[in-house]
PDB file of C-alpha atoms in Angstrom:
ATOM      1  CA  GLU A   1      38.759  16.479  12.741  1.00  0.00           C
ATOM      2  CA  ALA A   2      35.289  17.890  13.513  1.00  0.00           C
ATOM      3  CA  GLU A   3      33.733  15.161  11.374  1.00  0.00           C
ATOM      4  CA  ALA A   4      35.732  12.547  13.245  1.00  0.00           C
ATOM      5  CA  VAL A   5      34.502  13.910  16.585  1.00  0.00           C
ATOM      6  CA  LYS A   6      30.886  13.842  15.329  1.00  0.00           C
ATOM      7  CA  GLY A   7      31.342  10.297  14.067  1.00  0.00           C
ATOM      8  CA  ALA A   8      32.742   9.181  17.399  1.00  0.00           C
ATOM      9  CA  ALA A   9      29.860  10.861  19.245  1.00  0.00           C
ATOM     10  CA  ALA A  10      27.315   9.181  16.972  1.00  0.00           C
ATOM     11  CA  ALA A  11      28.985   5.836  17.468  1.00  0.00           C
ATOM     12  CA  GLY A  12      28.933   6.450  21.219  1.00  0.00           C
ATOM     13  CA  GLU A  13      25.198   7.165  21.120  1.00  0.00           C
ATOM     14  CA  VAL A  14      24.521   3.986  19.151  1.00  0.00           C
ATOM     15  CA  GLU A  15      26.633   1.990  21.594  1.00  0.00           C
ATOM     16  CA  GLU A  16      24.841   3.596  24.564  1.00  0.00           C
ATOM     17  CA  ARG A  17      21.428   2.802  23.062  1.00  0.00           C
ATOM     18  CA  SER A  18      22.438  -0.796  22.419  1.00  0.00           C
ATOM     19  CA  CYS A  19      23.687  -1.084  25.994  1.00  0.00           C
ATOM     20  CA  LEU A  20      20.404   0.273  27.334  1.00  0.00           C
ATOM     21  CA  THR A  21      18.459  -2.141  25.160  1.00  0.00           C
ATOM     22  CA  ALA A  22      20.643  -4.992  26.292  1.00  0.00           C
ATOM     23  CA  SER A  23      20.170  -3.924  29.911  1.00  0.00           C
ATOM     24  CA  ALA A  24      16.398  -3.688  29.539  1.00  0.00           C
ATOM     25  CA  GLY A  25      16.195  -7.163  28.036  1.00  0.00           C
ATOM     26  CA  ALA A  26      18.904  -8.704  30.201  1.00  0.00           C
ATOM     27  CA  GLU A  27      16.542 -10.413  32.613  1.00  0.00           C
ATOM     28  CA  LEU A  28      14.339 -11.847  29.863  1.00  0.00           C
ATOM     29  CA  SER A  29      17.412 -12.881  27.877  1.00  0.00           C
ATOM     30  CA  ALA A  30      18.902 -14.617  30.919  1.00  0.00           C
ATOM     31  CA  LYS A  31      15.650 -16.520  31.492  1.00  0.00           C
ATOM     32  CA  LEU A  32      15.470 -17.609  27.846  1.00  0.00           C
ATOM     33  CA  CYS A  33      19.129 -18.683  27.850  1.00  0.00           C
ATOM     34  CA  ARG A  34      18.595 -20.572  31.097  1.00  0.00           C
ATOM     35  CA  ARG A  35      15.558 -22.389  29.660  1.00  0.00           C
ATOM     36  CA  GLN A  36      17.454 -23.228  26.456  1.00  0.00           C
ATOM     37  CA  ASP A  37      20.402 -24.566  28.468  1.00  0.00           C
ATOM     38  CA  ILE A  38      18.038 -26.690  30.567  1.00  0.00           C
ATOM     39  CA  ASN A  39      16.387 -28.113  27.452  1.00  0.00           C
ATOM     40  CA  GLU A  40      19.776 -28.909  25.940  1.00  0.00           C
ATOM     41  CA  GLY A  41      21.132 -30.319  29.203  1.00  0.00           C
ATOM     42  CA  ALA A  42      23.912 -27.724  29.325  1.00  0.00           C
ATOM     43  CA  ALA A  43      22.763 -25.640  32.312  1.00  0.00           C
ATOM     44  CA  GLN A  44      24.526 -25.789  35.643  1.00  0.00           C
ATOM     45  CA  PRO A  45      22.420 -26.722  38.676  1.00  0.00           C
ATOM     46  CA  ARG A  46      21.460 -23.952  41.035  1.00  0.00           C
ATOM     47  CA  ARG A  47      21.806 -24.544  44.742  1.00  0.00           C
ATOM     48  CA  ALA A  48      20.827 -21.892  47.285  1.00  0.00           C
ATOM     49  CA  ALA A  49      23.027 -21.875  50.383  1.00  0.00           C
ATOM     50  CA  VAL A  50      20.211 -20.696  52.651  1.00  0.00           C
ATOM     51  CA  PHE A  51      16.546 -20.747  51.718  1.00  0.00           C
ATOM     52  CA  ASN A  52      13.974 -18.603  53.520  1.00  0.00           C
ATOM     53  CA  PRO A  53      10.560 -18.865  51.821  1.00  0.00           C
ATOM     54  CA  TYR A  54       9.258 -15.724  53.544  1.00  0.00           C
ATOM     55  CA  THR A  55      11.996 -13.493  52.116  1.00  0.00           C
ATOM     56  CA  GLU A  56      12.366 -15.172  48.716  1.00  0.00           C
ATOM     57  CA  PHE A  57       8.643 -15.447  47.952  1.00  0.00           C
ATOM     58  CA  LYS A  58       7.470 -12.098  49.304  1.00  0.00           C
ATOM     59  CA  GLU A  59       4.378 -12.076  47.092  1.00  0.00           C
ATOM     60  CA  PHE A  60       2.816 -14.736  49.326  1.00  0.00           C
ATOM     61  CA  SER A  61       1.566 -14.247  52.864  1.00  0.00           C
ATOM     62  CA  ARG A  62       2.771 -16.363  55.792  1.00  0.00           C
ATOM     63  CA  ARG A  63      -0.538 -18.246  55.778  1.00  0.00           C
ATOM     64  CA  GLN A  64      -0.238 -19.049  52.059  1.00  0.00           C
ATOM     65  CA  ILE A  65       3.316 -20.361  52.505  1.00  0.00           C
ATOM     66  CA  LYS A  66       2.265 -22.415  55.525  1.00  0.00           C
ATOM     67  CA  ASP A  67      -0.603 -23.897  53.467  1.00  0.00           C
ATOM     68  CA  MET A  68       1.858 -24.821  50.707  1.00  0.00           C
ATOM     69  CA  GLU A  69       4.254 -26.313  53.270  1.00  0.00           C
ATOM     70  CA  ARG A  70       1.406 -28.356  54.761  1.00  0.00           C
ATOM     71  CA  MET A  71       0.499 -29.679  51.303  1.00  0.00           C
ATOM     72  CA  PHE A  72       4.152 -30.422  50.519  1.00  0.00           C
ATOM     73  CA  ARG A  73       4.580 -32.432  53.724  1.00  0.00           C
ATOM     74  CA  LEU A  74       1.318 -34.272  53.099  1.00  0.00           C
ATOM     75  CA  TYR A  75       2.625 -35.715  49.834  1.00  0.00           C
ATOM     76  CA  ASP A  76       6.253 -36.117  50.942  1.00  0.00           C
ATOM     77  CA  SER A  77       5.441 -39.634  52.145  1.00  0.00           C
ATOM     78  CA  GLY A  78       9.137 -40.563  52.296  1.00  0.00           C
ATOM     79  CA  ARG A  79       9.727 -37.696  54.772  1.00  0.00           C
ATOM     80  CA  ASP A  80      13.009 -36.850  53.024  1.00  0.00           C
ATOM     81  CA  GLY A  81      12.187 -33.220  52.195  1.00  0.00           C
ATOM     82  CA  TYR A  82      11.454 -33.949  48.525  1.00  0.00           C
ATOM     83  CA  ILE A  83       8.509 -34.956  46.342  1.00  0.00           C
ATOM     84  CA  ASP A  84       9.778 -37.544  43.890  1.00  0.00           C
ATOM     85  CA  LEU A  85       8.158 -38.855  40.713  1.00  0.00           C
ATOM     86  CA  MET A  86       5.972 -41.460  42.457  1.00  0.00           C
ATOM     87  CA  GLU A  87       4.878 -39.022  45.159  1.00  0.00           C
ATOM     88  CA  LEU A  88       3.976 -36.468  42.475  1.00  0.00           C
ATOM     89  CA  LYS A  89       2.056 -39.210  40.663  1.00  0.00           C
ATOM     90  CA  LEU A  90       0.043 -39.886  43.828  1.00  0.00           C
ATOM     91  CA  MET A  91      -0.520 -36.156  44.366  1.00  0.00           C
ATOM     92  CA  MET A  92      -1.954 -35.636  40.890  1.00  0.00           C
ATOM     93  CA  GLU A  93      -4.165 -38.715  41.269  1.00  0.00           C
ATOM     94  CA  LYS A  94      -5.478 -37.419  44.605  1.00  0.00           C
ATOM     95  CA  LEU A  95      -6.172 -34.037  42.991  1.00  0.00           C
ATOM     96  CA  GLY A  96      -8.188 -35.784  40.282  1.00  0.00           C
ATOM     97  CA  ALA A  97      -5.802 -35.007  37.427  1.00  0.00           C
ATOM     98  CA  PRO A  98      -3.632 -38.113  36.826  1.00  0.00           C
ATOM     99  CA  GLN A  99      -0.652 -37.621  34.518  1.00  0.00           C
ATOM    100  CA  THR A 100       1.346 -39.911  32.255  1.00  0.00           C
ATOM    101  CA  HIS A 101       4.884 -40.868  33.252  1.00  0.00           C
ATOM    102  CA  LEU A 102       6.260 -38.433  30.671  1.00  0.00           C
ATOM    103  CA  GLY A 103       3.865 -35.729  31.843  1.00  0.00           C
ATOM    104  CA  LEU A 104       5.095 -36.109  35.424  1.00  0.00           C
ATOM    105  CA  LYS A 105       8.729 -35.919  34.323  1.00  0.00           C
ATOM    106  CA  ASN A 106       7.987 -32.756  32.341  1.00  0.00           C
ATOM    107  CA  MET A 107       6.257 -31.221  35.362  1.00  0.00           C
ATOM    108  CA  ILE A 108       9.340 -31.776  37.515  1.00  0.00           C
ATOM    109  CA  LYS A 109      11.691 -30.611  34.760  1.00  0.00           C
ATOM    110  CA  GLU A 110       9.902 -27.264  34.494  1.00  0.00           C
ATOM    111  CA  VAL A 111      10.956 -26.193  38.015  1.00  0.00           C
ATOM    112  CA  ASP A 112      13.801 -28.626  38.770  1.00  0.00           C
ATOM    113  CA  GLU A 113      16.656 -26.131  39.049  1.00  0.00           C
ATOM    114  CA  ASP A 114      19.167 -28.552  40.591  1.00  0.00           C
ATOM    115  CA  PHE A 115      18.363 -31.366  38.115  1.00  0.00           C
ATOM    116  CA  ASP A 116      17.921 -34.057  40.786  1.00  0.00           C
ATOM    117  CA  GLY A 117      14.646 -35.320  39.288  1.00  0.00           C
ATOM    118  CA  LYS A 118      12.505 -34.397  42.315  1.00  0.00           C
ATOM    119  CA  LEU A 119      10.926 -31.348  43.902  1.00  0.00           C
ATOM    120  CA  SER A 120      12.409 -29.576  46.913  1.00  0.00           C
ATOM    121  CA  PHE A 121      10.126 -27.270  48.914  1.00  0.00           C
ATOM    122  CA  ARG A 122      11.642 -24.252  47.153  1.00  0.00           C
ATOM    123  CA  GLU A 123      10.922 -25.797  43.737  1.00  0.00           C
ATOM    124  CA  PHE A 124       7.404 -26.647  44.947  1.00  0.00           C
ATOM    125  CA  LEU A 125       6.875 -22.979  45.818  1.00  0.00           C
ATOM    126  CA  LEU A 126       8.129 -22.054  42.338  1.00  0.00           C
ATOM    127  CA  ILE A 127       5.054 -23.806  40.924  1.00  0.00           C
ATOM    128  CA  PHE A 128       2.731 -21.397  42.740  1.00  0.00           C
ATOM    129  CA  HIS A 129       5.017 -18.440  42.019  1.00  0.00           C
ATOM    130  CA  LYS A 130       4.886 -19.172  38.291  1.00  0.00           C
ATOM    131  CA  ALA A 131       1.135 -19.816  38.406  1.00  0.00           C
ATOM    132  CA  ALA A 132       0.479 -16.507  40.190  1.00  0.00           C
ATOM    133  CA  ALA A 133       2.728 -14.628  37.764  1.00  0.00           C
ATOM    134  CA  GLY A 134       1.019 -16.171  34.721  1.00  0.00           C
ATOM    135  CA  GLU A 135       4.205 -17.934  33.603  1.00  0.00           C
ATOM    136  CA  LEU A 136       2.643 -21.378  33.079  1.00  0.00           C
ATOM    137  CA  GLU A 137       0.987 -22.597  29.891  1.00  0.00           C
ATOM    138  CA  GLU A 138      -2.726 -23.471  30.044  1.00  0.00           C
ATOM    139  CA  ASP A 139      -1.988 -27.126  29.297  1.00  0.00           C
ATOM    140  CA  SER A 140       0.801 -27.315  31.898  1.00  0.00           C
ATOM    141  CA  GLY A 141       0.450 -30.027  34.514  1.00  0.00           C
ATOM    142  CA  LEU A 142       1.917 -27.582  37.023  1.00  0.00           C
ATOM    143  CA  LEU A 143      -0.890 -25.091  36.360  1.00  0.00           C
ATOM    144  CA  THR A 144      -3.407 -27.895  36.890  1.00  0.00           C
ATOM    145  CA  LEU A 145      -1.699 -28.725  40.198  1.00  0.00           C
ATOM    146  CA  ALA A 146      -1.834 -25.085  41.321  1.00  0.00           C
ATOM    147  CA  LYS A 147      -5.499 -24.680  40.339  1.00  0.00           C
ATOM    148  CA  LEU A 148      -6.608 -27.881  42.092  1.00  0.00           C
ATOM    149  CA  SER A 149      -4.583 -27.329  45.243  1.00  0.00           C
ATOM    150  CA  GLU A 150      -7.219 -25.113  46.942  1.00  0.00           C
ATOM    151  CA  ILE A 151      -4.415 -22.683  47.818  1.00  0.00           C
ATOM    152  CA  ASP A 152      -5.132 -19.085  46.831  1.00  0.00           C
ATOM    153  CA  VAL A 153      -2.077 -17.893  44.907  1.00  0.00           C
ATOM    154  CA  SER A 154      -3.292 -14.399  44.064  1.00  0.00           C
ATOM    155  CA  ILE A 155      -0.425 -11.924  43.888  1.00  0.00           C
ATOM    156  CA  GLU A 156       0.037  -9.706  46.935  1.00  0.00           C
ATOM    157  CA  GLY A 157       2.482  -6.889  47.587  1.00  0.00           C
ATOM    158  CA  VAL A 158       3.632  -3.974  45.453  1.00  0.00           C
ATOM    159  CA  LYS A 159       3.189  -5.330  41.912  1.00  0.00           C
ATOM    160  CA  GLY A 160       1.012  -3.224  39.640  1.00  0.00           C
ATOM    161  CA  ALA A 161       1.458  -0.013  41.655  1.00  0.00           C
ATOM    162  CA  LYS A 162       0.984   3.121  39.524  1.00  0.00           C
ATOM    163  CA  ASN A 163       3.780   5.118  41.117  1.00  0.00           C
ATOM    164  CA  PHE A 164       6.511   5.114  43.747  1.00  0.00           C
ATOM    165  CA  PHE A 165       4.289   6.477  46.544  1.00  0.00           C
ATOM    166  CA  GLU A 166       1.576   3.900  45.895  1.00  0.00           C
ATOM    167  CA  ALA A 167       4.205   1.140  45.849  1.00  0.00           C
ATOM    168  CA  LYS A 168       5.649   2.427  49.129  1.00  0.00           C
ATOM    169  CA  ALA A 169       2.196   2.512  50.734  1.00  0.00           C
ATOM    170  CA  GLN A 170       1.541  -1.046  49.558  1.00  0.00           C
ATOM    171  CA  ALA A 171       4.910  -2.190  50.887  1.00  0.00           C
ATOM    172  CA  LEU A 172       4.153  -0.661  54.305  1.00  0.00           C
ATOM    173  CA  SER A 173       0.718  -2.255  54.243  1.00  0.00           C
ATOM    174  CA  SER A 174       2.280  -5.610  53.348  1.00  0.00           C
ATOM    175  CA  ALA A 175       4.772  -5.315  56.227  1.00  0.00           C
ATOM    176  CA  SER A 176       1.968  -4.434  58.658  1.00  0.00           C
ATOM    177  CA  LYS A 177      -0.041  -7.391  57.428  1.00  0.00           C
ATOM    178  CA  PHE A 178       2.961  -9.676  57.924  1.00  0.00           C
ATOM    179  CA  GLU A 179       3.362  -8.446  61.523  1.00  0.00           C
ATOM    180  CA  ALA A 180      -0.380  -8.818  62.114  1.00  0.00           C
ATOM    181  CA  GLU A 181      -0.256 -12.434  60.904  1.00  0.00           C
ATOM    182  CA  ILE A 182       2.598 -13.219  63.288  1.00  0.00           C
ATOM    183  CA  LYS A 183       0.693 -11.612  66.182  1.00  0.00           C
ATOM    184  CA  ALA A 184      -2.465 -13.539  65.240  1.00  0.00           C
ATOM    185  CA  GLU A 185      -0.486 -16.797  65.293  1.00  0.00           C
ATOM    186  CA  GLN A 186       0.968 -15.922  68.696  1.00  0.00           C
ATOM    187  CA  ASP A 187      -2.484 -15.035  70.061  1.00  0.00           C
ATOM    188  CA  GLU A 188      -3.871 -18.308  68.710  1.00  0.00           C
ATOM    189  CA  ARG A 189      -1.098 -20.276  70.449  1.00  0.00           C
ATOM    190  CA  LYS A 190      -1.778 -18.406  73.724  1.00  0.00           C
ATOM    191  CA  ARG A 191      -5.493 -19.132  73.439  1.00  0.00           C
ATOM    192  CA  GLU A 192      -4.847 -22.826  72.798  1.00  0.00           C
ATOM    193  CA  GLU A 193      -2.468 -22.964  75.773  1.00  0.00           C
ATOM    194  CA  GLU A 194      -5.074 -21.320  78.027  1.00  0.00           C
ATOM    195  CA  GLU A 195      -7.686 -23.834  76.863  1.00  0.00           C
ATOM    196  CA  ARG A 196      -5.288 -26.699  77.620  1.00  0.00           C
ATOM    197  CA  LYS A 197      -4.700 -25.290  81.127  1.00  0.00           C
ATOM    198  CA  HIS A 198      -8.443 -25.036  81.763  1.00  0.00           C
ATOM    199  CA  ARG A 199      -8.997 -28.590  80.536  1.00  0.00           C
ATOM    200  CA  ARG A 200      -6.190 -29.910  82.767  1.00  0.00           C
ATOM    201  CA  ALA A 201      -7.600 -28.006  85.757  1.00  0.00           C
ATOM    202  CA  ALA A 202     -11.108 -29.326  85.093  1.00  0.00           C
ATOM    203  CA  PHE A 203      -9.742 -32.857  84.749  1.00  0.00           C
ATOM    204  CA  ARG A 204      -7.888 -32.554  88.059  1.00  0.00           C
ATOM    205  CA  GLU A 205     -11.039 -31.311  89.794  1.00  0.00           C
ATOM    206  CA  LEU A 206     -13.055 -34.179  88.324  1.00  0.00           C
ATOM    207  CA  LYS A 207     -10.391 -36.685  89.316  1.00  0.00           C
ATOM    208  CA  SER A 208     -10.221 -35.379  92.893  1.00  0.00           C
ATOM    209  CA  ALA A 209     -14.019 -35.571  93.166  1.00  0.00           C
ATOM    210  CA  PHE A 210     -13.865 -39.295  92.313  1.00  0.00           C
ATOM    211  CA  THR A 211     -11.008 -40.037  94.667  1.00  0.00           C
ATOM    212  CA  GLN A 212     -12.611 -38.395  97.725  1.00  0.00           C
TER     213      GLN A 212
END
């Protein structure tokens, strides 16, 4: 009976270790399975109900995201909220790195999570997310796009912190920076509005001087 109890305990330890190993590699395993399913055409499309770039891509500052949004809109010539194959073709040509038709399709496929053959703004941000995280191959067209975009995609936030307290300090610093950026944008809008008021007042004075 004692031997049976020991055997059961040993089996339990083995099972626990395997569960921990499985847990530790769960995220990587899920990513690999997802990529395999995509390559085999068996994956289900992912559709986010609500997309907020500032909460989903926390590693980027508001200014970085706004720069990416500005670039996205620049090349979304159809104004439909997507960059399709031809628009991506034009983008890469403008960036000085033209791609073949197959190369363009592969670029889209690498981040096309809903399999519609075009890039939504979220999928466009994924390009810079993957580039910043070092998840793109050196010969990837997406990495070329990110490097030539003139958008700084250096990682910000709490990654690489040595301990919990350092991570917490970085998180607080990141939150303060986020608030500071919002305030700076508000101050800039106020300044521009004041300048517009001064210009209108000066124009009225000039106009009245001519009409007298």
